[in-house]
Coordinates of C-alpha atoms and ligand atoms in Angstrom, one line a residue:
M124 CA 106.6 97.7 94.5
C125 CA 105.1 94.2 94.1
G126 CA 101.3 94.2 94.4
I127 CA 99.2 91.3 95.8
V128 CA 95.5 90.5 95.5
G129 CA 93.6 87.4 96.7
Y130 CA 89.9 86.5 96.6
I131 CA 87.7 83.8 98.1
G132 CA 83.9 83.7 97.8
D133 CA 81.3 82.5 95.3
K134 CA 82.2 84.8 92.4
N135 CA 84.7 84.3 89.6
A136 CA 88.0 85.3 91.2
T137 CA 89.8 86.2 88.0
P138 CA 88.2 89.6 87.1
I139 CA 88.3 90.6 90.8
I140 CA 92.0 89.8 91.1
L141 CA 92.9 91.5 87.8
G142 CA 90.8 94.5 88.7
G143 CA 92.6 94.8 92.1
L144 CA 96.0 94.5 90.5
K145 CA 95.1 97.3 88.1
K146 CA 94.6 99.6 91.1
L147 CA 98.2 98.9 92.2
E148 CA 99.7 99.5 88.8
Y149 CA 100.9 103.0 89.7
R150 CA 103.4 101.3 92.0
G151 CA 105.3 99.9 89.0
Y152 CA 106.0 96.3 88.0
D153 CA 107.7 94.4 85.2
S154 CA 105.5 91.2 85.1
A155 CA 102.3 89.9 86.5
G156 CA 100.5 86.6 87.1
I157 CA 97.4 85.0 88.5
A158 CA 96.5 81.6 89.9
V159 CA 93.1 80.2 90.7
I160 CA 91.8 76.8 91.8
E161 CA 89.7 75.4 89.0
D162 CA 88.0 72.1 89.4
G163 CA 90.4 71.1 92.2
C164 CA 93.5 72.0 90.3
I165 CA 95.7 75.1 90.4
E166 CA 95.6 77.0 87.1
L167 CA 98.3 79.6 86.5
R168 CA 98.8 82.4 83.9
R169 CA 101.8 84.7 83.9
D170 CA 103.4 87.1 81.5
V171 CA 106.0 89.9 81.3
G172 CA 105.2 93.5 80.8
K173 CA 101.9 95.3 81.5
L174 CA 98.8 93.8 83.0
T175 CA 97.1 94.1 79.5
N176 CA 99.4 91.3 78.4
L177 CA 98.2 89.1 81.2
E178 CA 94.6 90.1 80.5
T179 CA 95.1 89.1 76.8
L180 CA 96.6 85.8 77.9
V181 CA 93.7 85.1 80.3
K182 CA 91.3 85.9 77.4
E183 CA 93.1 83.4 75.2
E184 CA 93.4 80.8 77.9
P185 CA 90.6 81.5 80.3
L186 CA 90.7 80.5 83.9
S187 CA 87.9 80.7 86.5
G188 CA 87.5 79.6 90.1
T189 CA 86.2 81.0 93.3
I190 CA 89.5 81.3 95.0
G191 CA 92.7 82.8 93.6
I192 CA 95.7 85.0 94.1
G193 CA 97.5 87.5 91.8
H194 CA 100.7 89.5 91.8
T195 CA 102.6 92.3 90.0
R196 CA 106.3 91.8 90.3
W197 CA 109.5 94.0 90.2
A198 CA 112.4 91.6 89.7
T199 CA 115.0 91.1 92.4
H200 CA 116.2 87.6 91.9
G201 CA 116.1 86.6 88.2
A202 CA 115.2 88.7 85.2
P203 CA 111.6 89.8 84.4
S204 CA 110.2 86.8 82.6
A205 CA 107.0 84.7 82.7
K206 CA 108.7 81.9 84.6
N207 CA 110.1 84.3 87.2
A208 CA 106.7 86.1 87.6
H209 CA 104.5 85.2 90.6
P210 CA 102.5 83.1 91.5
H211 CA 105.0 80.3 92.0
V212 CA 103.7 76.7 92.2
G213 CA 105.6 74.0 94.0
E214 CA 106.7 70.6 92.6
T215 CA 103.5 68.8 93.5
G216 CA 101.5 71.5 91.8
K217 CA 99.2 71.7 94.8
V218 CA 100.6 74.8 96.6
V219 CA 100.9 78.3 95.1
I220 CA 102.3 81.5 96.5
V221 CA 102.8 85.2 95.9
H222 CA 105.4 87.1 97.9
N223 CA 106.7 90.6 98.6
G224 CA 110.2 90.9 100.1
I225 CA 113.6 89.3 99.8
V226 CA 114.5 85.9 101.3
E227 CA 117.8 86.9 102.7
N228 CA 119.0 83.3 103.3
Y229 CA 117.6 82.0 100.0
L230 CA 121.0 80.7 98.7
E231 CA 121.4 78.6 101.8
L232 CA 117.8 77.4 101.6
K233 CA 118.0 76.6 97.9
E234 CA 121.2 74.6 98.4
E235 CA 119.5 72.6 101.2
L236 CA 116.3 72.0 99.2
E237 CA 118.2 71.0 96.1
A238 CA 120.3 68.6 98.2
E239 CA 116.9 67.0 99.2
G240 CA 116.0 66.7 95.5
A241 CA 113.9 69.9 94.9
K242 CA 113.8 71.0 91.3
F243 CA 113.6 74.8 90.9
N244 CA 111.7 76.2 87.9
S245 CA 112.6 79.9 88.4
E246 CA 115.5 82.0 89.5
T247 CA 113.5 83.6 92.2
D248 CA 114.1 83.5 96.0
T249 CA 110.3 83.2 96.4
E250 CA 110.4 79.6 95.0
T251 CA 112.3 78.5 98.1
I252 CA 109.2 79.4 100.2
V253 CA 106.8 77.2 98.2
H254 CA 109.2 74.3 98.3
L255 CA 109.5 74.7 102.1
I256 CA 105.7 74.8 102.5
E257 CA 105.3 71.7 100.4
R258 CA 107.8 69.8 102.5
N259 CA 106.3 71.0 105.7
L260 CA 102.8 70.1 104.4
G261 CA 104.0 66.5 104.2
S262 CA 105.1 66.5 107.8
T263 CA 102.6 68.8 109.5
G264 CA 99.5 67.9 107.6
T265 CA 97.8 71.3 107.4
L266 CA 98.5 74.3 105.2
E267 CA 98.3 76.7 108.1
E268 CA 101.0 74.8 110.1
A269 CA 103.1 74.3 107.0
V270 CA 103.1 78.0 106.2
R271 CA 103.9 78.8 109.8
Q272 CA 106.8 76.4 110.0
S273 CA 108.2 77.7 106.7
L274 CA 108.0 81.3 107.7
L275 CA 110.2 80.5 110.7
R276 CA 112.9 79.4 108.3
I277 CA 113.1 82.4 106.1
K278 CA 115.1 85.5 107.0
G279 CA 114.1 89.1 106.0
A280 CA 110.8 91.0 105.8
H281 CA 107.9 89.5 103.9
G282 CA 104.3 89.6 102.9
I283 CA 103.0 86.3 101.5
V284 CA 99.7 84.8 100.4
V285 CA 99.3 81.1 99.8
I286 CA 96.5 78.8 98.5
S287 CA 96.5 75.1 98.0
S288 CA 94.3 72.7 96.0
L289 CA 94.5 70.3 99.0
E290 CA 92.6 72.9 101.2
P291 CA 90.7 74.9 98.6
D292 CA 88.5 76.6 101.2
K293 CA 91.1 79.0 102.5
I294 CA 93.7 81.6 101.8
I295 CA 96.6 82.0 104.2
A296 CA 98.3 85.4 104.3
A297 CA 101.2 86.4 106.5
R298 CA 103.4 89.3 107.3
I299 CA 106.9 89.4 108.7
G300 CA 108.4 92.9 109.1
N301 CA 107.5 95.6 106.7
A302 CA 108.2 94.5 103.2
G303 CA 104.7 95.4 102.4
G304 CA 101.4 95.5 104.1
V305 CA 98.9 92.7 104.2
V306 CA 95.4 94.0 104.2
I307 CA 92.4 91.8 104.8
G308 CA 89.1 92.9 103.2
Y309 CA 85.8 91.7 104.7
G310 CA 82.8 91.1 102.3
E311 CA 79.5 89.3 102.6
G312 CA 80.1 85.6 101.9
E313 CA 83.4 86.6 100.4
N314 CA 86.7 87.9 101.7
F315 CA 89.8 89.5 100.2
V316 CA 93.5 90.0 100.8
A317 CA 95.8 92.5 99.3
S318 CA 99.1 94.3 99.7
D319 CA 97.5 97.7 99.6
I320 CA 94.1 99.3 100.4
P321 CA 93.3 100.7 96.9
A322 CA 93.2 97.2 95.5
L323 CA 90.1 96.4 97.6
M324 CA 88.3 99.7 97.7
E325 CA 85.9 98.7 94.9
Y326 CA 84.8 95.6 96.8
T327 CA 84.8 96.5 100.4
R328 CA 85.7 99.3 102.9
R329 CA 86.0 97.1 105.9
M330 CA 89.6 96.1 106.4
S331 CA 92.1 95.0 108.9
F332 CA 95.9 95.1 108.7
L333 CA 98.2 92.4 109.7
E334 CA 101.0 93.3 112.0
S335 CA 104.4 91.8 111.7
H336 CA 104.6 88.1 112.7
Q337 CA 100.8 87.6 112.2
M338 CA 99.0 85.4 109.8
A339 CA 95.4 85.3 108.6
I340 CA 93.4 82.3 107.7
V341 CA 90.8 83.6 105.4
T342 CA 87.7 81.5 104.3
K343 CA 84.7 82.9 102.5
E344 CA 82.8 83.2 105.8
D345 CA 85.5 83.9 108.3
V346 CA 88.8 85.5 109.0
H347 CA 91.1 84.3 111.8
I348 CA 94.2 86.2 112.7
K349 CA 96.9 84.6 114.7
T350 CA 100.4 85.4 115.8
L351 CA 103.1 83.2 114.2
D352 CA 103.3 81.4 117.5
G353 CA 99.6 80.4 117.3
K354 CA 97.9 83.0 119.6
E355 CA 94.5 84.0 118.3
I356 CA 94.2 87.8 117.8
N357 CA 90.9 89.8 117.8
P358 CA 91.5 91.9 114.8
R359 CA 90.5 95.6 114.7
V360 CA 88.3 96.1 111.6
D361 CA 88.5 99.7 110.2
T362 CA 86.0 101.2 107.8
I363 CA 88.1 103.0 105.3
A364 CA 86.8 106.4 104.0
W365 CA 86.5 106.8 100.3
D366 CA 89.1 109.6 100.1
P367 CA 92.0 107.7 98.5
V368 CA 94.5 109.9 100.2
A369 CA 93.0 109.3 103.6
A370 CA 92.7 105.6 102.7
E371 CA 96.4 105.6 102.1
K372 CA 97.0 106.8 105.7
G373 CA 95.6 103.6 107.1
N374 CA 96.1 103.3 110.8
Y375 CA 98.8 105.9 111.2
R376 CA 98.3 109.2 112.9
H377 CA 100.3 111.1 110.4
F378 CA 101.6 110.5 106.9
M379 CA 105.1 111.1 108.1
Q380 CA 104.9 108.3 110.5
K381 CA 103.4 106.0 107.9
E382 CA 106.1 107.0 105.5
I383 CA 108.8 106.2 108.1
H384 CA 107.3 102.8 108.6
E385 CA 107.0 102.3 104.8
Q386 CA 110.8 102.3 104.5
V387 CA 111.2 98.6 104.7
R388 CA 108.9 98.3 101.7
S389 CA 110.2 101.4 99.9
L390 CA 113.8 100.1 100.3
T391 CA 112.8 96.7 99.0
D392 CA 111.2 98.4 96.0
T393 CA 114.3 100.5 95.5
L394 CA 116.3 97.3 95.1
S395 CA 113.6 95.7 93.0
G396 CA 114.4 95.4 89.3
R397 CA 117.9 96.8 89.9
V398 CA 119.8 94.2 91.8
D399 CA 120.4 90.7 90.4
F400 CA 121.8 88.9 93.4
E401 CA 122.2 85.7 91.4
K402 CA 124.4 87.3 88.7
N403 CA 126.0 89.8 91.1
Q404 CA 124.9 92.7 88.9
I405 CA 123.4 96.1 89.3
N406 CA 121.1 97.1 86.4
L407 CA 120.4 100.8 86.0
M408 CA 119.2 100.7 82.4
T409 CA 117.2 103.9 82.6
L410 CA 120.5 105.8 83.1
N411 CA 121.3 105.1 79.4
L412 CA 125.0 104.8 80.3
T413 CA 127.5 102.7 78.3
A414 CA 130.9 101.7 79.5
E415 CA 132.4 104.2 77.1
K416 CA 130.3 107.0 78.4
A417 CA 131.0 106.0 82.0
R418 CA 134.8 106.0 81.3
A419 CA 134.7 109.4 79.8
I420 CA 133.3 111.0 83.0
Q421 CA 136.1 113.0 84.7
K422 CA 134.0 114.6 87.4
I423 CA 130.6 114.3 88.9
V424 CA 128.6 117.2 90.4
I425 CA 125.6 116.4 92.4
T426 CA 123.1 119.2 92.8
A427 CA 119.9 119.2 94.9
C428 CA 118.1 121.1 97.7
G429 CA 117.4 120.4 101.3
T430 CA 117.0 116.7 102.2
A431 CA 117.9 115.7 98.7
Y432 CA 121.2 117.7 99.0
H433 CA 122.0 115.7 102.1
A434 CA 121.5 112.5 100.2
G435 CA 123.9 113.8 97.6
L436 CA 126.6 114.5 100.3
V437 CA 126.4 110.8 101.4
G438 CA 126.5 109.8 97.7
K439 CA 129.8 111.6 97.3
T440 CA 131.5 109.2 99.7
M441 CA 129.9 106.2 98.0
I442 CA 130.8 107.2 94.5
E443 CA 134.3 108.2 95.3
E444 CA 134.9 105.0 97.2
M445 CA 133.6 102.6 94.6
S446 CA 134.2 104.3 91.3
R447 CA 137.1 106.7 92.1
I448 CA 135.5 109.6 90.2
P449 CA 135.9 112.9 92.0
V450 CA 132.5 114.2 93.2
E451 CA 131.4 117.7 94.2
V452 CA 128.1 118.3 95.8
D453 CA 126.4 121.7 95.4
I454 CA 123.2 123.3 96.7
A455 CA 121.2 123.8 93.5
S456 CA 120.3 127.4 94.2
E457 CA 124.1 128.2 94.6
F458 CA 125.2 126.2 91.6
R459 CA 122.9 127.9 89.2
Y460 CA 124.3 131.3 89.9
R461 CA 128.0 130.5 90.2
D462 CA 129.2 129.9 86.6
P463 CA 130.3 126.4 87.7
I464 CA 133.3 124.8 86.0
I465 CA 131.8 122.0 84.1
D466 CA 132.1 120.7 80.6
E467 CA 131.1 117.7 78.5
K468 CA 133.4 115.4 80.6
T469 CA 131.3 116.3 83.7
C470 CA 128.3 114.3 84.8
V471 CA 125.7 116.4 86.7
I472 CA 123.3 114.4 88.8
S473 CA 120.3 116.0 90.3
I474 CA 118.3 114.5 93.1
S475 CA 114.7 115.4 93.7
Q476 CA 111.7 113.8 95.2
S477 CA 109.2 116.0 93.4
G478 CA 111.2 116.4 90.2
E479 CA 109.8 119.9 90.0
T480 CA 112.0 121.9 92.4
A481 CA 112.7 125.2 90.6
D482 CA 116.3 125.5 91.7
T483 CA 117.2 121.9 90.9
L484 CA 115.6 122.2 87.4
A485 CA 117.5 125.5 86.8
A486 CA 120.8 123.7 87.9
M487 CA 120.0 121.0 85.3
D488 CA 119.5 123.7 82.6
E489 CA 122.8 125.3 83.5
A490 CA 124.5 121.9 83.3
R491 CA 122.9 121.2 80.0
K492 CA 124.0 124.6 78.6
K493 CA 127.6 123.8 79.5
G494 CA 127.5 120.5 77.7
A495 CA 127.5 118.2 80.7
M496 CA 125.8 114.8 80.8
V497 CA 122.7 115.4 83.0
L498 CA 121.3 112.5 85.1
S499 CA 118.6 112.6 87.7
I500 CA 117.4 110.5 90.7
V501 CA 113.7 111.3 90.9
N502 CA 110.6 110.0 92.7
A503 CA 107.7 111.6 90.8
I504 CA 107.3 109.7 87.6
G505 CA 107.1 111.8 84.5
S506 CA 108.3 115.0 86.3
Q507 CA 110.4 117.6 84.6
A508 CA 113.6 116.4 86.3
M509 CA 113.0 112.9 84.9
R510 CA 112.0 114.2 81.4
V511 CA 114.8 116.6 80.8
A512 CA 117.6 114.3 81.9
D513 CA 119.8 112.1 79.6
G514 CA 119.0 109.3 82.0
Y515 CA 117.5 108.8 85.4
I516 CA 117.0 106.5 88.4
S517 CA 113.4 106.3 89.6
M518 CA 113.2 106.2 93.4
Q519 CA 110.2 103.9 93.3
V520 CA 109.0 104.9 96.8
G521 CA 105.4 105.8 95.8
P522 CA 103.8 109.1 96.7
E523 CA 105.3 110.9 99.7
I524 CA 102.7 113.1 101.3
G525 CA 104.3 114.3 104.5
V526 CA 106.2 117.5 103.8
A527 CA 109.2 116.3 105.7
S528 CA 110.9 113.9 103.4
T529 CA 111.7 110.5 104.9
K530 CA 111.4 107.5 102.5
A531 CA 112.5 109.8 99.7
F532 CA 115.7 110.3 101.6
T533 CA 116.7 106.7 102.3
A534 CA 115.8 105.5 98.8
P535 CA 118.3 107.8 97.0
L536 CA 121.0 106.8 99.5
V537 CA 120.5 103.3 98.2
D538 CA 120.2 104.5 94.6
L539 CA 123.5 106.4 94.9
Y540 CA 125.1 103.3 96.4
M541 CA 123.9 101.2 93.5
L542 CA 125.0 103.9 91.1
A543 CA 128.5 103.8 92.7
I544 CA 128.7 100.1 92.1
Y545 CA 127.4 100.5 88.6
L546 CA 129.9 103.2 87.7
G547 CA 132.7 101.2 89.3
D548 CA 131.7 98.2 87.3
L549 CA 131.4 100.0 84.0
R550 CA 134.8 101.8 84.5
G551 CA 136.5 98.6 85.7
T552 CA 137.5 100.2 89.1
L553 CA 135.9 97.5 91.2
S554 CA 137.4 94.1 91.7
E555 CA 134.9 91.1 91.4
E556 CA 135.5 90.4 95.1
K557 CA 134.6 93.9 96.2
K558 CA 131.7 94.1 93.8
F559 CA 130.3 90.9 95.2
Q560 CA 130.6 92.3 98.7
Y561 CA 128.9 95.6 97.9
V562 CA 126.1 93.9 96.0
H563 CA 125.7 91.3 98.7
D564 CA 125.5 93.9 101.4
L565 CA 122.3 95.3 99.7
R566 CA 120.4 92.2 100.7
I567 CA 120.2 93.2 104.4
I568 CA 118.9 96.7 103.9
P569 CA 115.1 96.0 104.3
E570 CA 115.6 93.8 107.4
L571 CA 118.0 96.3 109.1
A572 CA 115.6 99.2 108.3
G573 CA 112.8 97.1 109.9
E574 CA 115.0 96.5 112.9
C575 CA 115.5 100.3 113.3
I576 CA 111.7 101.0 112.9
R577 CA 110.9 98.3 115.5
R578 CA 112.7 100.4 118.1
E579 CA 110.3 103.2 117.7
E580 CA 109.0 102.9 121.3
S581 CA 112.4 103.6 122.8
V582 CA 112.9 106.5 120.4
K583 CA 109.6 107.8 121.6
K584 CA 110.8 107.7 125.2
V585 CA 113.8 109.8 124.3
A586 CA 111.4 112.2 122.5
E587 CA 109.3 112.5 125.7
A588 CA 112.4 113.2 127.7
I589 CA 113.8 116.0 125.5
K590 CA 110.6 117.5 124.0
D591 CA 111.0 120.8 125.7
I592 CA 114.5 121.6 124.6
R593 CA 115.0 124.9 122.7
N594 CA 118.3 124.2 121.0
I595 CA 120.3 121.2 120.0
L596 CA 123.6 120.5 118.2
Y597 CA 123.8 117.5 115.9
L598 CA 127.3 116.1 115.2
G599 CA 128.5 113.5 112.8
R600 CA 131.6 112.5 110.9
G601 CA 132.6 110.9 107.6
I602 CA 129.7 109.3 105.8
N603 CA 127.4 110.2 108.7
M604 CA 128.2 113.9 108.8
P605 CA 125.4 114.6 106.3
I606 CA 123.0 112.6 108.5
A607 CA 123.7 115.1 111.3
Y608 CA 122.5 117.8 108.8
E609 CA 119.5 115.8 107.8
G610 CA 118.6 114.9 111.4
A611 CA 118.8 118.6 112.4
L612 CA 116.7 119.6 109.3
K613 CA 114.0 117.1 110.2
L614 CA 113.8 118.4 113.7
K615 CA 113.7 122.1 112.9
E616 CA 111.2 121.8 110.1
I617 CA 108.5 119.9 112.0
S618 CA 109.1 120.8 115.6
Y619 CA 110.4 124.3 115.2
I620 CA 113.3 123.6 117.6
H621 CA 116.5 125.3 116.7
A622 CA 118.9 122.6 115.6
E623 CA 122.3 123.1 114.2
A624 CA 124.5 120.5 112.6
Y625 CA 128.3 120.4 112.4
P626 CA 130.9 118.0 111.1
A627 CA 132.3 116.9 114.5
G628 CA 135.9 117.8 113.6
E629 CA 134.8 121.4 113.2
M630 CA 133.7 121.8 116.8
K631 CA 137.1 122.9 118.1
H632 CA 137.1 125.7 115.5
G633 CA 134.3 127.6 117.1
P634 CA 131.0 125.9 117.8
I635 CA 132.3 124.2 121.0
A636 CA 131.9 127.5 122.6
L637 CA 128.1 126.9 122.5
I638 CA 128.2 123.8 124.6
D639 CA 127.0 124.1 128.2
K640 CA 124.3 122.4 130.1
E641 CA 121.6 124.3 128.2
M642 CA 122.8 122.9 124.9
P643 CA 122.1 119.2 124.3
V644 CA 124.4 117.5 121.8
L645 CA 123.2 114.7 119.6
A646 CA 126.2 112.7 118.3
I647 CA 126.0 110.0 115.6
M648 CA 128.7 107.5 116.5
P649 CA 128.3 104.1 114.9
K650 CA 131.2 101.7 115.1
D651 CA 132.9 102.7 111.9
Q652 CA 136.3 104.2 111.0
W653 CA 135.4 107.5 112.5
Y654 CA 134.2 106.0 115.8
E655 CA 137.3 106.9 118.0
K656 CA 137.2 110.5 116.7
M657 CA 133.5 110.8 117.5
L658 CA 134.1 109.3 120.9
S659 CA 136.6 111.9 121.9
Q660 CA 134.3 114.6 120.6
V661 CA 131.5 113.2 122.7
E662 CA 133.8 113.1 125.8
Q663 CA 134.6 116.8 125.3
A664 CA 130.9 117.6 125.1
K665 CA 130.3 115.6 128.3
A666 CA 133.1 117.5 130.1
R667 CA 131.2 120.8 129.3
G668 CA 128.0 119.6 130.9
G669 CA 125.9 119.2 127.8
M670 CA 123.1 116.6 127.7
L671 CA 124.2 113.8 125.4
I672 CA 121.9 111.9 123.0
L673 CA 123.9 109.3 121.1
V674 CA 123.1 107.3 118.0
A675 CA 125.3 104.3 118.7
S676 CA 125.8 100.7 117.6
D677 CA 124.2 98.0 119.7
G678 CA 126.5 96.9 122.5
D679 CA 128.7 100.0 122.6
E680 CA 129.8 100.2 126.2
N681 CA 131.4 103.7 125.9
A682 CA 128.1 105.0 124.6
K683 CA 126.2 103.4 127.5
N684 CA 128.5 105.1 130.0
L685 CA 128.5 108.5 128.3
G686 CA 125.1 109.0 126.9
D687 CA 122.1 110.5 128.7
H688 CA 119.9 109.0 126.0
I689 CA 120.8 106.4 123.4
L690 CA 119.2 105.6 120.0
W691 CA 120.6 102.2 119.4
I692 CA 121.2 101.0 115.9
P693 CA 122.1 97.6 114.5
D694 CA 125.5 97.0 113.0
A695 CA 125.8 97.5 109.2
P696 CA 128.4 97.9 106.5
W697 CA 129.8 101.4 106.8
L698 CA 128.8 102.6 103.3
L699 CA 125.2 101.8 104.1
M700 CA 125.2 103.0 107.7
P701 CA 123.5 106.3 106.8
V702 CA 120.3 104.5 105.9
F703 CA 120.1 103.2 109.5
T704 CA 121.4 106.2 111.4
S705 CA 118.9 108.4 109.7
I706 CA 115.8 106.4 110.6
P707 CA 116.0 106.9 114.4
L708 CA 116.5 110.6 113.8
Q709 CA 113.4 110.7 111.6
M710 CA 111.4 109.0 114.4
L711 CA 112.9 111.3 117.0
A712 CA 111.9 114.5 115.1
Y713 CA 108.5 113.0 114.3
H714 CA 107.7 112.1 117.9
I715 CA 108.9 115.4 119.4
A716 CA 106.6 117.2 116.9
A717 CA 103.7 114.9 117.5
I718 CA 104.1 115.2 121.3
R719 CA 104.1 118.9 120.9
G720 CA 100.8 118.7 119.1
L721 CA 102.2 120.2 115.9
D722 CA 100.9 119.8 112.3
V723 CA 103.5 117.2 111.4
D724 CA 102.5 116.6 107.8
Q725 CA 102.1 120.3 106.9
P726 CA 104.5 122.3 108.9
R727 CA 104.2 126.1 108.8
N728 CA 105.7 128.0 105.9
L729 CA 106.7 124.8 104.0
A730 CA 105.4 123.3 100.7
K731 CA 106.0 119.8 99.5
S732 CA 107.1 120.9 96.1
V733 CA 109.1 124.2 95.9
T734 CA 108.4 125.3 92.3
V735 CA 109.5 128.9 92.9
E736 CA 112.9 130.4 93.5
Ligands
LIG915 C1 112.9 118.4 103.9 C2 112.4 118.4 102.5 C3 113.0 119.5 101.6 C4 113.2 118.9 100.2 C5 113.6 120.0 99.2 C6 113.9 119.4 97.8 O1 112.3 117.4 104.6 O2 111.6 117.6 102.1 O3 114.2 120.0 102.1 O4 114.1 117.9 100.2 O5 112.7 121.0 99.2 O6 112.7 118.9 97.3 P1 112.8 117.8 96.1 O7 113.4 116.6 96.6 O8 111.3 117.6 95.7 O9 113.6 118.5 95.0

């Protein structure tokens, strides 16, 4: 949830930047920093903890200048500390950067830079970017070109803002993928950049938004936006209404679409502060779990409702695979009335976006009464489900406004995956080698999610083609079986199309009777250990004349031959695959509902927070 603010004009940048960062505080952070160019030199102040600490530091050691950048950080590479906080200055002390995202190839780049003599001052991946820019500045001569060349070297999704004392009349901002937005704010004789609209609302309402692979060269009089290959873009400047909720919607037609797109960022934020790639560690401190407590757990029961329940079903496979603790998953409204068999050796985990769902809270009460350890995975900070638990994982996805849950579905998938590693580690069931692989695999999540989202246009074409269907059957197997449930739920709740989901292996026990040419079948068949089984299921459906919509791995020839429509997904480790199979299904449901002209964000009969039984 890192926040970025930058200013260039005639005023003192420091209070403007600190004020902007304050508006982003609600997103969470563990350290903060600011850099301004003062008398031709870069001055830097950074501190851990809340912004008030940074403000106190700035009072004690003032800094002022008319150009500057600031940042609030959630740690990914390196612990929260002043030296790991952004902004990061290079070795020459003449370039300084703030960054949102994860440099996926940072180990490789760091090695290369160190071999060339670079000295690193922090444990962050971000520092590699500033070293690259400095080196490229030497060879290209301009900051703009140096940033461009450097961005071509880093992998992953990023938002970055750079200033240099060598060219103190400009801020360079860039965006690759969706690790966070980059907003440009237009003032009179001054301009701004930020990661989010609220940071700038006090100073200007005129804003434009960088698309992926675009960079902005911002001076106090002008803004030039270019693609990373140098093509000048005529930016659309929007005037943002004061309503902060509407402001949050930005350029999107619906919140649901915005929230689908936000997943690169929300998934980056999910990892932030929890994964230490350097030390190969998962830190879930808010769970309050010790190795002793983790070893005492004999059974886990996950309880939740709706979409959150589907996340729990995926979590079962993850936790059993990595920690070898048996896991049951129960619909909260059933669990609470069933006199469940749980005791003090059971750990009950509730998953809830709102943290206020009546059935989920009642299930937590029931678990507590029976002496179980009660944990929660919750989005709404300070909600009941967070407060009453013995420990929690905060989803860190920010407010979810669309009634149909999207980013609050993929985030708990990753939380459960991290929890599985954490439990496996505490209980000693994971070898170092496996742990390394599982932790390492987390790195690619934001980029692969971005790749899925970039395919929206082709998903929209499928939506156009099938928008008039009246029924549909979703099939999945193994870890993607719950994604069939979730995909069907998304479709029915916002498009009102009857969608049923089944574990594919159950087809032969009854539902196959439904299939004829009037009943389309959507099958989730990535290349994983269930692929062959799914394939034979799909062939059977084909033989019965049903229209086939397949979610398939890139390059799958069988899918190409069989499917009427295909939602292609990139290859990914099987335990994380549900994150990527779910995104096209969210987009499919969204576009079908949007094409049908329905109220996507507030579907009939549904509430965002179900606080009644
Ligand atoms: C569906 C959806 C609901 C919720 C369910 C639980 O898109 O959003 O099924 O998942 O009502 O809500 P929370 O997660 O707030 O407990």
